[in-house]
Amino acid sequence: MSLLRSLYSLDTLDKRFTTPSRAPIVTKEEPDPAKPRTLSEVPDGASPSLWKTSEFFSYYLVIGVSVPLMIKTGYDISQPQSPNYKNFEDLLSPGWIPGRRFDNSDSQYSTFRENIPYLIILVIVHPLLRKLYNSTFPQSSNTALTANDRTQSMRTSESTPRLRQRVGYDLVFALILLCVLHGFSALKVLVILTFNYLIATKLPRNYVVPMTWLFNVTTLFANEICKGYPYAAIANDTFPWTVWDPNSTWGTFFDAHGGLMPRWEILFNITILRLISFNLDYYWSNSREGSRNTLLEKKQLDPSNLSERDRISISAAPEDYSFRNYLAYALYSPLYLTGPILTFNAYISQCRYMPKSIDTARTIRYGIRFLVCLLTMEVTLHYIYAVAISKAKPAWEVYTPFQLSMLGYFNLIVIWLKLLLPWRLARLWALVDGIDPPENMVRCVSDNYSAVGFWRNWHRSYNAWLVRYLYIPLGGSGGPGTRGRWGLLRTIFNYLTVFTFVALWHDIQLRLLMWGWLISLFILPEVLATLAFPKQKWQNRPRAYRWICGAGAVGNILMMMAANLVGFAVGLDGIWGLVRGIVGSFSGLVFLGFASVALFVAAQVMFEIREEEIRHGIRMKC
């Protein structure tokens, strides 16, 4: 039991969750969450535990009935005897569980699943090759120090050889992997990266920020519209005098040798975020008061063990913003295709100093959690065919309201898992390699009741990137111009701007644009309800306040499910079919009432999970 608690602790998931963002990482193990603290150790503001109260025992009964029934319903509609089975049967593949077929209809997960063996090999081989590289090219001593360097702490000067060694290997391996993945299209990637670097380092300072955004957003659109700029089109349209035979040109030859992933532009969106990160980090390094060394000395900080906030906000040394470091960062192999997103400052800091958050035992536990999640996905897709049913565009009216709701729910479970698995494997690879990027998925998709909290939890590293590089520069929700009569409108505009960018960044499609706007719209009721029911006014009536919040959470959960189904599963037409099937009859409305009660119970459990974290000094804000 102790091993299980350790495996599923927040400390195993990411050390950042059990360490305040302003505090350096400590190497000692966190307290066991299973062991209750004494009264003197419980933080201020923590409420008494409710786990063993009669109220929660009634909730356990509801959960004990609801969860098995949900799973059984998802299983029943996936049986050969169920309606529409013949319509989606062709989307099923032979499975490895005896007697079961496998729902392989999701192209994203199907591609990831096929490549898992090769990715596992990379996770093992890449760090081993680094050891070989390090032994072949050992760290050189830092003999030539400038006058400015002599004022640095010895830790900083001694870290430069490690930085050079790590970046050297990162760059060599990244360029090789880039050519293997994209073939001749690797040249296109390098051209885009070079232009972005020139914008940051050669343009007048006042033009850097607008030109960075203009160039990168334009690149997003151009990549999509031009379909990755095929060499054949470039040869025919730009260099027609080089074309002797329209069916066989140097362009068609280059296109035919496009590597393992000829369509390089599909996952290039992640790289765009790193390009913007480098440019803005470099821009801010030239504008903020005080050099890196001055800030470290002023705050009396140890550069080898900075807090997460300082690692991101304190600029790298001026010489670290080189083209070599930039390429190594933008193309860093473990995070190149999927993320998580690491800022340039954080990457350089971790290359200089081994992160103290990386621990072999913790990394092994993290790897075991990845395998458990992978097994969960496999079992789910062997027994519940919600994705295939939705893709077959079924006649929604043949399903009961409860069955329709489970179709939507298990679609969301699959969406969550298919995103979580590549992110966790990429992060596991980085951890094995000595880099600690942020964890992207903090909570299970079923453990979210707040629209604001959900966004902080879902793709967490992207959310942090948006806050640093877009939301705060726009004014956020508490800067100048966000107070008073127009403050709320300014905040709403900032939200709309951010989520419009998020939707377009994911893909240039109407359904994703609708998803971004729906998320922005659904955040508004929560913000208004928080203003109408401030927690401090209900301190003498905590249960009433918790129940009011539970009622609001039910509406939040339903709206978030609808928005994500529109954006990532069934689209706008599909969601209308689901809604009509659920609320279009008296029986559907009765079911919606019972479902709301179940969601209310779930919300109360979610509240208590977060209160339990606060009792252990952990405040996740999601």
Coordinates of C-alpha atoms in Angstrom, one line a residue:
M1 CA 0.0 0.0 0.0
S2 CA 2.9 2.4 0.8
L3 CA 4.4 1.7 -2.7
L4 CA 1.0 2.4 -4.3
R5 CA 0.7 5.7 -2.4
S6 CA 4.2 6.7 -3.4
L7 CA 3.5 5.7 -7.0
Y8 CA 0.5 8.0 -7.2
S9 CA 1.8 10.9 -5.1
L10 CA 2.1 14.3 -6.6
D11 CA 5.8 14.3 -5.7
T12 CA 6.3 11.4 -8.2
L13 CA 4.3 13.1 -10.9
D14 CA 6.3 16.4 -10.7
K15 CA 8.4 17.8 -7.8
R16 CA 7.1 21.2 -8.8
F17 CA 3.7 20.3 -7.3
T18 CA 5.1 19.8 -3.8
T19 CA 7.5 22.7 -3.9
P20 CA 6.4 26.4 -3.9
S21 CA 7.2 28.1 -7.2
R22 CA 9.4 30.6 -5.3
A23 CA 11.3 28.0 -3.3
P24 CA 14.3 26.0 -4.5
I25 CA 13.9 22.2 -4.9
V26 CA 14.9 20.2 -1.8
T27 CA 16.3 16.8 -2.2
K28 CA 14.7 15.2 0.9
E29 CA 11.5 13.2 0.3
E30 CA 8.2 14.9 0.9
P31 CA 6.1 13.7 3.9
D32 CA 4.0 10.6 3.1
P33 CA 0.5 11.9 2.3
A34 CA -1.0 8.8 3.9
K35 CA 0.4 9.9 7.3
P36 CA -1.8 12.6 9.0
R37 CA 0.0 15.6 10.3
T38 CA -0.3 16.8 13.8
L39 CA -2.5 19.9 14.5
S40 CA 0.5 22.1 14.7
E41 CA 1.6 21.0 11.2
V42 CA -1.7 21.6 9.5
P43 CA -1.4 24.8 7.4
D44 CA -3.7 27.8 8.1
G45 CA -6.9 27.7 6.1
A46 CA -7.1 23.9 5.9
S47 CA -10.5 22.5 6.8
P48 CA -11.1 19.4 9.0
S49 CA -11.2 16.1 7.1
L50 CA -14.6 14.9 5.8
W51 CA -13.6 11.5 4.5
K52 CA -15.1 9.6 7.5
T53 CA -18.3 11.7 7.9
S54 CA -21.8 10.3 7.3
E55 CA -22.2 12.8 4.5
F56 CA -19.3 11.3 2.6
F57 CA -20.3 7.7 3.3
S58 CA -23.5 8.5 1.4
Y59 CA -21.4 9.8 -1.4
Y60 CA -19.4 6.6 -1.5
L61 CA -22.6 4.7 -2.0
V62 CA -23.5 6.9 -5.0
I63 CA -20.1 6.5 -6.5
G64 CA -20.1 2.7 -5.8
V65 CA -23.3 2.4 -7.8
S66 CA -22.6 4.9 -10.5
V67 CA -19.1 4.0 -11.7
P68 CA -19.7 0.3 -12.3
L69 CA -22.9 1.3 -14.1
M70 CA -21.1 3.7 -16.3
I71 CA -18.5 1.2 -17.3
K72 CA -21.2 -1.5 -18.0
T73 CA -23.1 0.9 -20.2
G74 CA -20.0 1.7 -22.2
Y75 CA -19.4 -2.0 -22.6
D76 CA -22.9 -2.8 -23.5
I77 CA -23.1 -0.3 -26.4
S78 CA -19.9 -1.8 -27.8
Q79 CA -21.3 -5.4 -28.0
P80 CA -22.1 -7.0 -31.4
Q81 CA -25.7 -7.1 -30.4
S82 CA -25.9 -3.3 -29.8
P83 CA -27.5 -0.9 -32.3
N84 CA -25.2 0.5 -35.1
Y85 CA -22.6 -2.2 -34.5
K86 CA -22.4 -3.1 -38.2
N87 CA -21.9 0.6 -39.0
F88 CA -18.6 0.9 -37.0
E89 CA -17.4 -2.8 -37.2
D90 CA -15.0 -1.9 -40.0
L91 CA -13.3 0.6 -37.7
L92 CA -12.3 -2.2 -35.3
S93 CA -9.0 -4.1 -35.6
P94 CA -7.9 -7.5 -34.1
G95 CA -7.0 -7.1 -30.5
W96 CA -4.4 -8.7 -28.2
I97 CA -7.0 -9.5 -25.5
P98 CA -8.6 -12.9 -26.4
G99 CA -12.1 -12.5 -27.7
R100 CA -12.0 -8.8 -28.0
R101 CA -11.4 -6.4 -31.0
F102 CA -9.6 -3.1 -30.7
D103 CA -10.9 0.3 -31.4
N104 CA -8.1 1.7 -33.6
S105 CA -10.2 4.4 -35.2
D106 CA -8.4 7.4 -33.6
S107 CA -5.5 8.2 -36.0
Q108 CA -3.4 10.1 -33.4
Y109 CA -3.3 7.2 -31.0
S110 CA -3.0 4.7 -33.8
T111 CA 0.2 6.4 -35.0
F112 CA 1.6 6.7 -31.5
R113 CA 0.8 3.1 -30.8
E114 CA 2.6 1.8 -33.9
N115 CA 5.7 3.8 -33.0
I116 CA 5.9 2.9 -29.2
P117 CA 8.7 0.3 -29.7
Y118 CA 10.9 2.7 -31.6
L119 CA 10.3 5.5 -29.1
I120 CA 11.2 3.1 -26.2
I121 CA 14.5 2.3 -28.1
L122 CA 15.2 6.1 -28.4
V123 CA 14.5 6.6 -24.6
I124 CA 17.2 4.0 -23.9
V125 CA 19.7 4.7 -26.7
H126 CA 19.8 8.5 -26.6
P127 CA 21.1 8.8 -23.0
L128 CA 23.6 6.0 -23.6
L129 CA 25.0 7.8 -26.6
R130 CA 25.3 10.9 -24.5
K131 CA 27.5 9.0 -22.0
L132 CA 29.6 7.9 -25.0
Y133 CA 29.8 11.5 -26.3
N134 CA 30.7 12.8 -22.9
S135 CA 33.6 10.4 -22.6
T136 CA 34.8 11.1 -26.1
F137 CA 34.5 14.9 -25.7
P138 CA 35.0 15.6 -22.0
Q139 CA 34.3 18.9 -20.4
S140 CA 37.0 21.5 -21.2
S141 CA 38.1 23.8 -18.4
N142 CA 37.0 27.4 -18.5
T143 CA 40.3 29.1 -18.7
A144 CA 39.5 32.4 -20.4
L145 CA 37.4 34.5 -18.1
T146 CA 36.4 38.1 -18.9
A147 CA 36.4 40.8 -16.3
N148 CA 32.7 40.4 -15.9
D149 CA 33.1 36.6 -15.5
R150 CA 35.5 37.1 -12.6
T151 CA 32.6 38.7 -10.6
Q152 CA 30.5 35.6 -11.0
S153 CA 30.3 32.9 -8.4
M154 CA 32.5 29.9 -9.0
R155 CA 29.4 27.8 -9.6
T156 CA 28.5 29.9 -12.6
S157 CA 31.9 29.8 -14.2
E158 CA 32.2 26.0 -13.6
S159 CA 28.9 25.4 -15.2
T160 CA 29.9 26.7 -18.6
P161 CA 31.8 23.5 -19.7
R162 CA 28.8 21.4 -18.8
L163 CA 26.6 23.7 -20.8
R164 CA 28.8 23.4 -23.8
Q165 CA 29.1 19.7 -23.6
R166 CA 25.3 19.1 -23.2
V167 CA 24.4 21.6 -26.0
G168 CA 27.0 20.0 -28.3
Y169 CA 25.4 16.6 -28.0
D170 CA 21.9 17.9 -28.1
L171 CA 22.6 19.7 -31.3
V172 CA 24.4 16.8 -33.1
F173 CA 21.7 14.3 -32.1
A174 CA 18.9 16.7 -32.9
L175 CA 20.2 17.4 -36.4
I176 CA 20.6 13.7 -37.1
L177 CA 17.1 13.0 -35.8
L178 CA 15.7 15.9 -37.8
C179 CA 17.1 14.5 -41.1
V180 CA 15.8 11.0 -40.2
L181 CA 12.3 12.3 -39.5
H182 CA 12.0 14.8 -42.3
G183 CA 14.6 14.1 -44.9
F184 CA 15.2 17.0 -47.2
S185 CA 12.4 18.9 -45.5
A186 CA 14.8 19.4 -42.6
L187 CA 16.1 22.3 -44.7
K188 CA 12.7 24.0 -44.5
V189 CA 12.7 23.7 -40.7
L190 CA 16.3 25.1 -40.4
V191 CA 15.4 28.0 -42.7
I192 CA 12.4 29.0 -40.5
L193 CA 14.5 28.7 -37.4
T194 CA 17.2 30.9 -39.0
F195 CA 14.8 33.7 -40.0
N196 CA 13.3 33.7 -36.5
Y197 CA 16.8 34.0 -34.9
L198 CA 17.6 36.9 -37.2
I199 CA 14.4 38.7 -36.1
A200 CA 15.5 38.4 -32.4
T201 CA 19.1 39.4 -32.9
K202 CA 19.3 41.7 -35.9
L203 CA 16.1 43.8 -35.9
P204 CA 15.9 47.1 -34.0
R205 CA 14.7 46.3 -30.5
N206 CA 11.3 48.0 -30.9
Y207 CA 10.4 45.7 -33.8
V208 CA 11.4 42.4 -32.2
V209 CA 8.2 41.6 -30.3
P210 CA 5.6 42.5 -33.1
M211 CA 7.8 40.9 -35.8
T212 CA 8.2 37.8 -33.7
W213 CA 4.5 37.3 -33.4
L214 CA 3.8 38.3 -37.0
F215 CA 6.4 35.9 -38.4
N216 CA 5.4 32.9 -36.2
V217 CA 1.6 33.3 -36.6
T218 CA 2.1 33.8 -40.4
T219 CA 4.3 30.7 -40.4
L220 CA 1.4 28.7 -38.7
F221 CA -1.0 29.8 -41.5
A222 CA 1.5 29.4 -44.3
N223 CA 2.5 25.9 -43.2
E224 CA -1.2 24.8 -43.3
I225 CA -2.1 26.6 -46.5
C226 CA 1.0 25.6 -48.5
K227 CA 0.9 22.1 -47.1
G228 CA 4.6 22.1 -46.0
Y229 CA 5.9 23.8 -49.2
P230 CA 6.5 20.8 -51.4
Y231 CA 9.7 21.0 -53.3
A232 CA 7.9 20.1 -56.5
A233 CA 5.8 23.2 -56.3
I234 CA 8.9 25.3 -55.4
A235 CA 10.7 23.9 -58.5
N236 CA 7.8 24.5 -60.9
D237 CA 6.7 27.9 -59.6
T238 CA 9.9 29.6 -58.4
F239 CA 12.6 28.0 -60.5
P240 CA 10.8 26.9 -63.7
W241 CA 14.1 27.1 -65.7
T242 CA 15.4 24.1 -63.7
V243 CA 12.5 21.9 -64.7
W244 CA 13.0 19.8 -67.8
D245 CA 10.4 17.1 -67.1
P246 CA 7.4 18.2 -65.0
N247 CA 6.9 14.6 -63.8
S248 CA 10.5 14.2 -62.7
T249 CA 12.3 17.2 -61.2
W250 CA 14.8 17.8 -58.4
G251 CA 11.7 18.9 -56.4
T252 CA 9.9 15.5 -56.8
F253 CA 13.2 13.8 -55.9
F254 CA 13.5 15.8 -52.7
D255 CA 9.8 15.2 -51.9
A256 CA 10.2 11.5 -52.4
H257 CA 13.0 11.5 -49.7
G258 CA 11.0 13.2 -47.0
G259 CA 12.1 10.9 -44.1
L260 CA 9.9 9.0 -41.7
M261 CA 7.6 12.0 -41.3
P262 CA 7.3 13.8 -44.7
R263 CA 4.6 16.1 -43.4
W264 CA 6.9 17.9 -41.0
E265 CA 4.4 20.8 -40.6
I266 CA 1.8 18.8 -38.7
L267 CA 3.8 18.8 -35.4
F268 CA 5.8 22.0 -36.1
N269 CA 3.3 24.0 -34.0
I270 CA 5.2 22.9 -30.8
T271 CA 8.4 24.2 -32.3
I272 CA 6.7 27.6 -33.0
L273 CA 6.2 28.0 -29.2
R274 CA 9.9 27.5 -28.6
L275 CA 10.8 30.0 -31.2
I276 CA 8.6 32.6 -29.6
S277 CA 10.0 31.7 -26.2
F278 CA 13.6 32.3 -27.3
N279 CA 12.9 35.6 -29.0
L280 CA 11.0 37.0 -26.0
D281 CA 13.4 35.7 -23.4
Y282 CA 16.2 37.3 -25.4
Y283 CA 14.2 40.6 -25.8
W284 CA 13.6 40.7 -22.0
S285 CA 17.2 39.9 -21.2
N286 CA 18.1 43.2 -22.9
S287 CA 15.4 45.3 -21.2
R288 CA 15.1 44.3 -17.6
E289 CA 17.1 46.1 -15.0
G290 CA 20.3 44.4 -13.9
S291 CA 22.3 41.7 -15.4
R292 CA 21.9 38.0 -14.5
N293 CA 24.9 38.2 -12.1
T294 CA 23.5 41.3 -10.4
L295 CA 20.1 39.7 -9.9
L296 CA 21.7 36.5 -8.5
E297 CA 23.8 38.5 -6.1
K298 CA 21.0 40.9 -5.1
K299 CA 18.6 38.1 -4.3
Q300 CA 21.5 35.9 -2.8
L301 CA 20.4 33.0 -5.0
D302 CA 22.3 29.8 -5.7
P303 CA 22.3 29.5 -9.6
S304 CA 22.7 25.8 -9.3
N305 CA 19.4 25.4 -7.4
L306 CA 17.0 28.2 -8.5
S307 CA 13.3 28.0 -7.8
E308 CA 11.1 27.2 -10.7
R309 CA 10.0 30.9 -11.0
D310 CA 13.6 32.2 -10.9
R311 CA 14.8 29.6 -13.4
I312 CA 12.2 30.9 -15.9
S313 CA 12.3 34.6 -15.2
I314 CA 16.0 35.2 -14.6
S315 CA 17.6 35.7 -18.0
A316 CA 20.5 33.5 -19.2
A317 CA 23.9 35.0 -19.6
P318 CA 24.3 37.2 -22.7
E319 CA 26.6 34.7 -24.4
D320 CA 24.0 31.9 -23.9
Y321 CA 21.7 33.4 -26.5
S322 CA 23.9 32.0 -29.3
F323 CA 22.7 30.4 -32.5
R324 CA 24.2 27.1 -31.4
N325 CA 22.3 27.1 -28.1
Y326 CA 19.1 28.3 -29.9
L327 CA 19.2 25.4 -32.4
A328 CA 19.9 22.9 -29.6
Y329 CA 16.9 24.2 -27.6
A330 CA 14.4 24.5 -30.5
L331 CA 15.3 20.9 -31.7
Y332 CA 15.9 19.2 -28.4
S333 CA 15.1 15.6 -29.3
P334 CA 13.0 14.3 -26.4
L335 CA 10.6 17.3 -26.6
Y336 CA 10.8 18.1 -30.3
L337 CA 7.6 16.5 -31.6
T338 CA 5.2 16.7 -28.6
G339 CA 6.6 18.8 -25.8
P340 CA 6.1 19.5 -22.9
I341 CA 7.2 23.0 -23.5
L342 CA 10.3 24.2 -21.7
T343 CA 11.3 27.9 -21.9
F344 CA 14.7 28.8 -23.3
N345 CA 15.8 30.3 -19.9
A346 CA 14.8 27.1 -18.1
Y347 CA 16.6 24.9 -20.7
I348 CA 19.9 26.8 -20.4
S349 CA 19.6 26.7 -16.6
Q350 CA 19.1 22.9 -16.6
C351 CA 22.0 22.5 -19.1
R352 CA 24.3 24.4 -16.8
Y353 CA 23.2 22.6 -13.6
M354 CA 21.7 19.2 -13.1
P355 CA 18.2 19.7 -11.8
K356 CA 17.9 18.5 -8.2
S357 CA 14.3 17.4 -8.9
I358 CA 15.6 14.5 -10.9
D359 CA 16.0 11.4 -8.9
T360 CA 16.4 7.8 -10.2
A361 CA 13.8 6.3 -7.9
R362 CA 11.3 9.0 -8.8
T363 CA 12.0 8.6 -12.5
I364 CA 11.4 4.8 -12.2
R365 CA 8.1 5.4 -10.5
Y366 CA 7.1 7.9 -13.2
G367 CA 7.9 5.3 -15.8
I368 CA 5.7 2.8 -14.1
R369 CA 2.8 5.3 -14.0
F370 CA 3.3 5.7 -17.8
L371 CA 3.0 2.0 -18.3
V372 CA -0.2 1.8 -16.1
C373 CA -1.7 4.6 -18.2
L374 CA -0.8 2.8 -21.4
L375 CA -2.4 -0.4 -20.1
T376 CA -5.5 1.6 -19.1
M377 CA -5.8 3.0 -22.6
E378 CA -5.4 -0.4 -24.2
V379 CA -8.0 -2.1 -22.0
T380 CA -10.5 0.8 -22.5
L381 CA -10.2 0.5 -26.3
H382 CA -10.6 -3.3 -26.2
Y383 CA -13.9 -3.1 -24.3
I384 CA -15.5 0.3 -25.0
Y385 CA -15.7 1.4 -28.7
A386 CA -17.0 5.0 -28.1
V387 CA -14.6 6.6 -30.6
A388 CA -15.5 4.2 -33.4
I389 CA -19.2 4.7 -32.7
S390 CA -18.9 8.4 -32.9
K391 CA -16.8 8.3 -36.1
A392 CA -19.4 6.2 -37.8
K393 CA -21.9 9.0 -37.4
P394 CA -24.6 6.8 -35.8
A395 CA -28.3 7.4 -35.5
W396 CA -28.3 8.9 -32.1
E397 CA -32.0 8.2 -31.5
V398 CA -31.3 4.5 -31.1
Y399 CA -29.4 5.1 -27.9
T400 CA -30.9 5.9 -24.5
P401 CA -29.9 9.2 -22.8
F402 CA -27.6 7.4 -20.4
Q403 CA -25.9 5.6 -23.3
L404 CA -25.5 8.9 -25.2
S405 CA -23.9 10.5 -22.1
M406 CA -21.5 7.6 -21.8
L407 CA -20.5 7.9 -25.4
G408 CA -19.5 11.5 -24.8
Y409 CA -17.8 10.6 -21.5
F410 CA -15.6 7.8 -22.8
N411 CA -14.7 9.9 -25.9
L412 CA -13.3 12.4 -23.4
I413 CA -11.5 9.7 -21.5
V414 CA -9.8 8.5 -24.8
I415 CA -8.9 12.1 -25.7
W416 CA -7.3 12.6 -22.3
L417 CA -5.3 9.4 -22.5
K418 CA -4.2 9.8 -26.1
L419 CA -2.7 13.2 -25.2
L420 CA -1.3 12.1 -21.9
L421 CA 0.6 9.1 -23.2
P422 CA 2.9 10.9 -25.7
W423 CA 3.5 13.8 -23.3
R424 CA 4.5 11.5 -20.5
L425 CA 6.7 9.3 -22.7
A426 CA 8.5 12.4 -24.0
R427 CA 8.9 13.8 -20.4
L428 CA 10.2 10.4 -19.3
W429 CA 12.7 10.5 -22.0
A430 CA 13.8 14.0 -21.0
L431 CA 14.1 12.9 -17.3
V432 CA 16.3 10.0 -18.2
D433 CA 18.4 12.4 -20.2
G434 CA 18.8 14.8 -17.3
I435 CA 16.2 17.5 -18.2
D436 CA 13.1 18.1 -16.1
P437 CA 10.3 19.7 -18.2
P438 CA 6.9 20.5 -16.6
E439 CA 4.3 17.8 -16.3
N440 CA 1.5 18.4 -18.8
M441 CA -1.4 16.5 -17.3
V442 CA -1.9 17.0 -13.5
R443 CA -5.3 15.4 -12.8
C444 CA -7.5 12.8 -14.4
V445 CA -10.0 14.4 -16.8
S446 CA -12.7 13.2 -14.4
D447 CA -11.2 15.2 -11.6
N448 CA -12.0 18.7 -12.9
Y449 CA -14.9 20.9 -11.8
S450 CA -13.6 24.4 -12.6
A451 CA -13.2 25.8 -16.1
V452 CA -10.3 28.0 -15.0
G453 CA -8.7 25.1 -13.1
F454 CA -9.2 22.7 -16.0
W455 CA -7.2 25.0 -18.3
R456 CA -4.4 25.2 -15.7
N457 CA -4.3 21.4 -15.5
W458 CA -4.9 20.4 -19.1
H459 CA -1.6 20.9 -21.1
R460 CA -0.1 22.7 -18.1
S461 CA 3.2 23.6 -19.8
Y462 CA 1.3 25.3 -22.6
N463 CA -0.9 27.2 -20.1
A464 CA 2.3 28.4 -18.4
W465 CA 3.7 29.4 -21.8
L466 CA 0.5 31.4 -22.6
V467 CA 0.5 33.2 -19.3
R468 CA 4.2 34.2 -19.6
Y469 CA 4.3 35.2 -23.3
L470 CA 0.7 36.3 -24.2
Y471 CA -1.7 36.7 -21.3
I472 CA 0.5 38.8 -19.0
P473 CA 1.8 41.0 -21.8
L474 CA -1.8 41.7 -22.8
G475 CA -2.5 42.9 -19.3
G476 CA -3.8 39.7 -17.7
S477 CA -6.6 40.1 -15.2
G478 CA -4.9 42.3 -12.7
G479 CA -2.7 44.7 -14.5
P480 CA -3.2 48.3 -15.6
G481 CA -6.6 48.8 -17.4
T482 CA -8.1 45.7 -15.9
R483 CA -9.8 47.4 -12.9
G484 CA -12.9 49.5 -12.8
R485 CA -15.8 49.8 -15.3
W486 CA -13.9 48.5 -18.3
G487 CA -11.7 46.0 -16.3
L488 CA -14.0 43.0 -16.8
L489 CA -14.4 43.7 -20.5
R490 CA -10.6 44.0 -20.8
T491 CA -10.2 40.7 -19.1
I492 CA -12.8 39.0 -21.3
F493 CA -11.0 40.4 -24.4
N494 CA -7.7 39.0 -23.1
Y495 CA -9.3 35.6 -22.6
L496 CA -10.8 35.6 -26.1
T497 CA -7.5 36.6 -27.6
V498 CA -5.6 33.9 -25.8
F499 CA -8.1 31.1 -26.6
T500 CA -8.5 32.3 -30.2
F501 CA -4.7 31.9 -30.5
V502 CA -4.9 28.5 -28.8
A503 CA -7.6 27.3 -31.3
L504 CA -5.7 28.5 -34.3
W505 CA -2.5 27.0 -32.9
H506 CA -4.1 23.6 -32.6
D507 CA -5.4 23.6 -36.2
I508 CA -7.0 26.1 -38.5
Q509 CA -10.5 24.6 -38.3
L510 CA -13.9 26.1 -37.5
R511 CA -14.7 23.5 -34.8
L512 CA -11.5 24.3 -32.9
L513 CA -12.2 28.0 -33.2
M514 CA -15.7 27.3 -31.7
W515 CA -14.0 25.3 -29.0
G516 CA -11.7 28.2 -28.1
W517 CA -14.6 30.7 -28.0
L518 CA -16.8 28.2 -26.0
I519 CA -14.0 27.8 -23.4
S520 CA -13.8 31.6 -23.1
L521 CA -17.6 31.9 -22.7
F522 CA -17.8 29.1 -20.1
I523 CA -15.1 30.7 -18.0
L524 CA -17.3 33.8 -17.6
P525 CA -20.1 32.3 -15.4
E526 CA -17.4 30.9 -13.0
V527 CA -15.7 34.3 -12.7
L528 CA -19.1 36.0 -12.1
A529 CA -20.2 33.4 -9.6
T530 CA -16.8 33.8 -7.7
L531 CA -17.5 37.5 -7.5
A532 CA -21.1 37.0 -6.4
F533 CA -20.2 34.4 -3.7
P534 CA -16.8 35.4 -2.2
K535 CA -15.5 32.7 0.1
Q536 CA -14.6 35.0 3.0
K537 CA -18.3 35.9 3.4
W538 CA -19.2 32.3 3.9
Q539 CA -16.6 31.3 6.5
N540 CA -19.3 30.7 9.2
R541 CA -21.3 28.5 6.8
P542 CA -18.7 26.3 5.1
R543 CA -21.1 23.4 4.3
A544 CA -23.6 25.8 2.6
Y545 CA -20.8 27.4 0.6
R546 CA -19.5 24.0 -0.4
W547 CA -22.9 22.9 -1.6
I548 CA -23.4 26.2 -3.5
C549 CA -20.0 25.6 -5.2
G550 CA -21.1 22.0 -5.9
A551 CA -24.2 23.2 -7.7
G552 CA -22.0 25.6 -9.8
A553 CA -19.5 22.8 -10.5
V554 CA -22.3 20.7 -12.1
G555 CA -22.9 23.4 -14.6
N556 CA -19.2 23.8 -15.2
I557 CA -18.6 20.1 -15.8
L558 CA -21.5 19.9 -18.3
M559 CA -20.2 23.0 -20.2
M560 CA -16.6 21.7 -20.3
M561 CA -17.7 18.3 -21.6
A562 CA -19.7 20.0 -24.3
A563 CA -16.8 22.3 -25.3
N564 CA -14.2 19.6 -25.5
L565 CA -16.5 17.2 -27.4
V566 CA -17.1 20.0 -30.0
G567 CA -13.4 20.7 -30.3
F568 CA -11.8 17.2 -30.2
A569 CA -14.4 14.5 -30.8
V570 CA -17.8 14.8 -32.4
G571 CA -17.8 18.4 -33.7
L572 CA -20.7 20.9 -33.6
D573 CA -23.2 18.7 -35.5
G574 CA -22.4 15.7 -33.3
I575 CA -22.8 17.6 -30.0
W576 CA -26.3 18.8 -31.1
G577 CA -27.2 15.1 -31.8
L578 CA -26.0 14.2 -28.3
V579 CA -27.9 17.1 -26.7
R580 CA -31.1 16.4 -28.5
G581 CA -30.9 12.7 -27.6
I582 CA -30.4 13.5 -23.9
V583 CA -32.8 16.4 -23.3
G584 CA -35.3 15.8 -26.1
S585 CA -37.6 13.7 -24.1
F586 CA -39.1 13.4 -20.6
S587 CA -37.0 10.4 -19.8
G588 CA -33.9 12.3 -20.9
L589 CA -34.7 15.2 -18.5
V590 CA -35.2 12.7 -15.7
F591 CA -31.8 11.2 -16.5
L592 CA -30.2 14.6 -16.6
G593 CA -31.6 15.2 -13.0
F594 CA -30.0 12.0 -11.7
A595 CA -26.8 12.7 -13.6
S596 CA -26.6 16.2 -12.0
V597 CA -26.9 14.6 -8.6
A598 CA -24.1 12.2 -9.4
L599 CA -22.0 15.1 -10.7
F600 CA -22.7 17.0 -7.5
V601 CA -21.4 14.1 -5.4
A602 CA -18.3 13.9 -7.6
A603 CA -17.7 17.6 -7.2
Q604 CA -17.8 17.2 -3.4
V605 CA -15.2 14.5 -3.6
M606 CA -13.0 16.7 -5.8
F607 CA -13.3 19.6 -3.3
E608 CA -12.1 17.2 -0.5
I609 CA -9.2 15.9 -2.6
R610 CA -7.9 19.5 -2.9
E611 CA -8.6 20.2 0.8
E612 CA -6.5 17.1 1.6
E613 CA -3.7 18.5 -0.5
I614 CA -3.9 21.8 1.4
R615 CA -3.6 19.9 4.7
H616 CA -0.3 18.7 3.4
G617 CA 0.9 22.2 2.4
I618 CA 0.2 21.7 -1.4
R619 CA -1.8 24.3 -3.2
M620 CA -2.3 23.3 -6.9
K621 CA -4.7 26.1 -8.0
C622 CA -6.5 23.5 -10.2

